[in-house]
Amino acid sequence: MLDRTDDISASAENWLTQFESVLASPGDGALKALFHPDSYWRDVLALSWNLQTLNGADAILKELQALGRKAAPRHFRIDPDRAAPRRVTRAGTETIEAIFRFETNQGRGSGILRLIPDADDGNRLKAWTLLTALDELKGFEEPLGSARPRGQSYSRDFRGPNWLDLRKQAAAYADREPAVLVVGGGQAGLSIAARCRQLQIDTLVVDRESRIGDNWRKRYHALTLHNQVQVNHLPYMPFPPNWPVYIPKDKLANWFEAYVEAMELNYWTATTFESGVYDEAAARWSVVLRGADGSQRTMHPRHVVMATGVSGIPNWPDIATLQNFAGSVLHSSQYTDGEEWRDKKAIVIGTGNSGHDIAQDLHSSGAKVTLVQRSPTLITNIEPSAQLAYAAYNEGTLEDNDLIATSMPLALAKRSHVMLTEQSKKFDQELLDGLARVGFKLDFGDGGTGWQFKYLTRGGGYYFNVGCSDLVVRGEIGLRQFSDIEAFVGEGVRMKSGEALAADLIILATGYKPQEHLVRRLFGEEVTARVGPIWGFGEGQELRNMYTRTGQPGLWLIAGSLAQCRINSKYLALQIKAIEEGLLPRSSPLHRSL
């Protein structure tokens, strides 16, 4: 391998030059020779107008030949404004990594190239991974920096409406319809609304809560984010540099309010999305919104973006005999504070993040708590183990790190997380041994892929330990297995051993239903069937029906962490803009071919 920085840059530049030349006049042998046999190409809209990943030189060759002629990608150059080409280790493999820029007939993009030697071809450097991602559409660039809007000039009409008047008028929608209606005002809704506004797409956010940020503000009292501040910025407005490493829920909620104001987002609080019907002929929705006063308004947006998150409808499991319990039963989404349960007895069913955090909050308030485990759970200390996945964000720019995150194909991401999980197990060995000793059933994810893939496939099933696991190990919080429960009785629980477990409160930390349930409730069976499964990976290498055109024209879904929403809202908004400008069909060919 090459060692000098200038040689590393030269290798990357040489590959890009050859790539561009071969794409312009493709020949099977020349193009295939640029890719390692075990190679991956992820295209995010730039050539395919889809989010898709291909692996293997043969599959990549076939797709590049088909798409390259139409998109005409060209002007591939190392980006001088990004991190310089360098040697890094990704998924356990040493590689040369270079960030580049390019353009197509319709847009400009960024990408990442990773080169490794091909031992079967004289150690010639070949592409191991390639990312091509769309950044902007030609003619529809975002007005940022020197291109920022001028607003009202000094020659304005002093008798005309001022900025506040115009903002109120824009948010009222008294005389027009939004092009995009975003349902849900958390990080997903704010991210896509901000992106759409920058692309000059008229967008309205509706949220059922009475105040912006209440989707975080109303969660349980002790909640803070479990990943660190440098990972969690919203688009365009990074958090101030003096913010705490772990952001408290109320601080984040207040930031959401400030964000809506600063980004001039149109946002209706206390507004419930009741139903939507799509008019194929008119290519628009007819949606019914209900205000807090019971009034209804019908709107006709061309796009509806469901931004209600992975955690939408609480899952109330059908637990036999639970109806016999005479005390209070709450779902974790209803829990707020442990103070009212001081000196009471509580049972928390479920051992994910919410279950552990609520158990610890109740314990801290003076309640006697028993944690009931239904299935094996992944446990990892919040530091350093849970933060290993975000190590890249501790250096370099947010823009570079987001592109690196986007560039990792599913197979290599899984490989990386297997390695991270093994590393975290070593860090956490003492804790894990203690948990096993008291009977806690541990799990490390499908194939050992760890907590990140538990989140991406099921939205939970893990706990970032901030102290509750230590309380369980020490016996200060009790532990029982759900399988050992015989029945629920008026006073609490009767175990199969005959032991009686008294309780005043039972918390069901049993997670949330899949997003398909909310789509079915709001849009009906036909639309739900047309969209298909949401979240997780299925047989593909991309999250199902997320951030991209679905089988239902005009219906989009966005969810995930703040980082996921920041990154992927950009690509979702670009698709909506392309459709609005007639550059992209409303339906994805990937769905039409299914």
mmCIF file with all atom_site columns, N, CA, C and O in Angstrom, residues 70-87:
data_model
loop_
_atom_site.group_PDB
_atom_site.id
_atom_site.type_symbol
_atom_site.label_atom_id
_atom_site.label_alt_id
_atom_site.label_comp_id
_atom_site.label_asym_id
_atom_site.label_entity_id
_atom_site.label_seq_id
_atom_site.pdbx_PDB_ins_code
_atom_site.Cartn_x
_atom_site.Cartn_y
_atom_site.Cartn_z
_atom_site.occupancy
_atom_site.B_iso_or_equiv
_atom_site.pdbx_formal_charge
_atom_site.auth_seq_id
_atom_site.auth_comp_id
_atom_site.auth_asym_id
_atom_site.auth_atom_id
_atom_site.pdbx_PDB_model_num
ATOM 1  N N  . LYS A 1 70 ? -27.671 7.756  -19.029 1.00 0.00 ? 70 LYS A N  1
ATOM 2  C CA . LYS A 1 70 ? -28.770 8.712  -18.842 1.00 0.00 ? 70 LYS A CA 1
ATOM 3  C C  . LYS A 1 70 ? -28.365 9.886  -17.964 1.00 0.00 ? 70 LYS A C  1
ATOM 4  O O  . LYS A 1 70 ? -28.662 11.041 -18.289 1.00 0.00 ? 70 LYS A O  1
ATOM 5  N N  . ALA A 1 71 ? -27.681 9.612  -16.867 1.00 0.00 ? 71 ALA A N  1
ATOM 6  C CA . ALA A 1 71 ? -27.326 10.677 -15.919 1.00 0.00 ? 71 ALA A CA 1
ATOM 7  C C  . ALA A 1 71 ? -26.087 11.449 -16.348 1.00 0.00 ? 71 ALA A C  1
ATOM 8  O O  . ALA A 1 71 ? -25.893 12.591 -15.938 1.00 0.00 ? 71 ALA A O  1
ATOM 9  N N  . ALA A 1 72 ? -25.228 10.825 -17.159 1.00 0.00 ? 72 ALA A N  1
ATOM 10 C CA . ALA A 1 72 ? -23.984 11.447 -17.629 1.00 0.00 ? 72 ALA A CA 1
ATOM 11 C C  . ALA A 1 72 ? -23.157 12.022 -16.487 1.00 0.00 ? 72 ALA A C  1
ATOM 12 O O  . ALA A 1 72 ? -22.825 13.215 -16.484 1.00 0.00 ? 72 ALA A O  1
ATOM 13 N N  . PRO A 1 73 ? -22.786 11.216 -15.481 1.00 0.00 ? 73 PRO A N  1
ATOM 14 C CA . PRO A 1 73 ? -21.948 11.741 -14.393 1.00 0.00 ? 73 PRO A CA 1
ATOM 15 C C  . PRO A 1 73 ? -20.572 12.139 -14.912 1.00 0.00 ? 73 PRO A C  1
ATOM 16 O O  . PRO A 1 73 ? -19.982 11.451 -15.744 1.00 0.00 ? 73 PRO A O  1
ATOM 17 N N  . ARG A 1 74 ? -20.060 13.269 -14.405 1.00 0.00 ? 74 ARG A N  1
ATOM 18 C CA . ARG A 1 74 ? -18.808 13.810 -14.935 1.00 0.00 ? 74 ARG A CA 1
ATOM 19 C C  . ARG A 1 74 ? -18.186 14.762 -13.923 1.00 0.00 ? 74 ARG A C  1
ATOM 20 O O  . ARG A 1 74 ? -18.757 15.031 -12.874 1.00 0.00 ? 74 ARG A O  1
ATOM 21 N N  . HIS A 1 75 ? -17.023 15.271 -14.285 1.00 0.00 ? 75 HIS A N  1
ATOM 22 C CA . HIS A 1 75 ? -16.276 16.234 -13.470 1.00 0.00 ? 75 HIS A CA 1
ATOM 23 C C  . HIS A 1 75 ? -16.008 15.681 -12.073 1.00 0.00 ? 75 HIS A C  1
ATOM 24 O O  . HIS A 1 75 ? -16.182 16.375 -11.059 1.00 0.00 ? 75 HIS A O  1
ATOM 25 N N  . PHE A 1 76 ? -15.585 14.430 -12.018 1.00 0.00 ? 76 PHE A N  1
ATOM 26 C CA . PHE A 1 76 ? -15.213 13.814 -10.736 1.00 0.00 ? 76 PHE A CA 1
ATOM 27 C C  . PHE A 1 76 ? -13.881 14.406 -10.282 1.00 0.00 ? 76 PHE A C  1
ATOM 28 O O  . PHE A 1 76 ? -12.872 14.324 -10.990 1.00 0.00 ? 76 PHE A O  1
ATOM 29 N N  . ARG A 1 77 ? -13.884 15.007 -9.103  1.00 0.00 ? 77 ARG A N  1
ATOM 30 C CA . ARG A 1 77 ? -12.686 15.639 -8.571  1.00 0.00 ? 77 ARG A CA 1
ATOM 31 C C  . ARG A 1 77 ? -12.638 15.459 -7.055  1.00 0.00 ? 77 ARG A C  1
ATOM 32 O O  . ARG A 1 77 ? -13.665 15.492 -6.373  1.00 0.00 ? 77 ARG A O  1
ATOM 33 N N  . ILE A 1 78 ? -11.429 15.289 -6.519  1.00 0.00 ? 78 ILE A N  1
ATOM 34 C CA . ILE A 1 78 ? -11.277 15.349 -5.064  1.00 0.00 ? 78 ILE A CA 1
ATOM 35 C C  . ILE A 1 78 ? -11.774 16.702 -4.588  1.00 0.00 ? 78 ILE A C  1
ATOM 36 O O  . ILE A 1 78 ? -11.424 17.748 -5.148  1.00 0.00 ? 78 ILE A O  1
ATOM 37 N N  . ASP A 1 79 ? -12.614 16.698 -3.561  1.00 0.00 ? 79 ASP A N  1
ATOM 38 C CA . ASP A 1 79 ? -13.196 17.949 -3.073  1.00 0.00 ? 79 ASP A CA 1
ATOM 39 C C  . ASP A 1 79 ? -12.180 18.664 -2.175  1.00 0.00 ? 79 ASP A C  1
ATOM 40 O O  . ASP A 1 79 ? -11.859 18.174 -1.081  1.00 0.00 ? 79 ASP A O  1
ATOM 41 N N  . PRO A 1 80 ? -11.696 19.834 -2.590  1.00 0.00 ? 80 PRO A N  1
ATOM 42 C CA . PRO A 1 80 ? -10.673 20.531 -1.792  1.00 0.00 ? 80 PRO A CA 1
ATOM 43 C C  . PRO A 1 80 ? -11.215 21.113 -0.495  1.00 0.00 ? 80 PRO A C  1
ATOM 44 O O  . PRO A 1 80 ? -10.439 21.503 0.384   1.00 0.00 ? 80 PRO A O  1
ATOM 45 N N  . ASP A 1 81 ? -12.540 21.192 -0.370  1.00 0.00 ? 81 ASP A N  1
ATOM 46 C CA . ASP A 1 81 ? -13.145 21.775 0.827   1.00 0.00 ? 81 ASP A CA 1
ATOM 47 C C  . ASP A 1 81 ? -13.501 20.733 1.881   1.00 0.00 ? 81 ASP A C  1
ATOM 48 O O  . ASP A 1 81 ? -14.045 21.081 2.930   1.00 0.00 ? 81 ASP A O  1
ATOM 49 N N  . ARG A 1 82 ? -13.191 19.482 1.598   1.00 0.00 ? 82 ARG A N  1
ATOM 50 C CA . ARG A 1 82 ? -13.517 18.411 2.548   1.00 0.00 ? 82 ARG A CA 1
ATOM 51 C C  . ARG A 1 82 ? -12.226 17.784 3.066   1.00 0.00 ? 82 ARG A C  1
ATOM 52 O O  . ARG A 1 82 ? -11.122 18.191 2.681   1.00 0.00 ? 82 ARG A O  1
ATOM 53 N N  . ALA A 1 83 ? -12.347 16.824 3.940   1.00 0.00 ? 83 ALA A N  1
ATOM 54 C CA . ALA A 1 83 ? -11.169 16.119 4.466   1.00 0.00 ? 83 ALA A CA 1
ATOM 55 C C  . ALA A 1 83 ? -10.342 15.558 3.312   1.00 0.00 ? 83 ALA A C  1
ATOM 56 O O  . ALA A 1 83 ? -10.884 15.009 2.348   1.00 0.00 ? 83 ALA A O  1
ATOM 57 N N  . ALA A 1 84 ? -9.036  15.710 3.406   1.00 0.00 ? 84 ALA A N  1
ATOM 58 C CA . ALA A 1 84 ? -8.146  15.239 2.347   1.00 0.00 ? 84 ALA A CA 1
ATOM 59 C C  . ALA A 1 84 ? -8.147  13.712 2.302   1.00 0.00 ? 84 ALA A C  1
ATOM 60 O O  . ALA A 1 84 ? -8.425  13.047 3.305   1.00 0.00 ? 84 ALA A O  1
ATOM 61 N N  . PRO A 1 85 ? -7.819  13.129 1.143   1.00 0.00 ? 85 PRO A N  1
ATOM 62 C CA . PRO A 1 85 ? -7.693  11.670 1.066   1.00 0.00 ? 85 PRO A CA 1
ATOM 63 C C  . PRO A 1 85 ? -6.751  11.158 2.150   1.00 0.00 ? 85 PRO A C  1
ATOM 64 O O  . PRO A 1 85 ? -5.720  11.776 2.444   1.00 0.00 ? 85 PRO A O  1
ATOM 65 N N  . ARG A 1 86 ? -7.100  10.039 2.743   1.00 0.00 ? 86 ARG A N  1
ATOM 66 C CA . ARG A 1 86 ? -6.359  9.555  3.898   1.00 0.00 ? 86 ARG A CA 1
ATOM 67 C C  . ARG A 1 86 ? -6.493  8.039  4.010   1.00 0.00 ? 86 ARG A C  1
ATOM 68 O O  . ARG A 1 86 ? -7.365  7.433  3.395   1.00 0.00 ? 86 ARG A O  1
ATOM 69 N N  . ARG A 1 87 ? -5.617  7.476  4.806   1.00 0.00 ? 87 ARG A N  1
ATOM 70 C CA . ARG A 1 87 ? -5.714  6.057  5.118   1.00 0.00 ? 87 ARG A CA 1
ATOM 71 C C  . ARG A 1 87 ? -6.538  5.907  6.402   1.00 0.00 ? 87 ARG A C  1
ATOM 72 O O  . ARG A 1 87 ? -6.258  6.563  7.419   1.00 0.00 ? 87 ARG A O  1
#
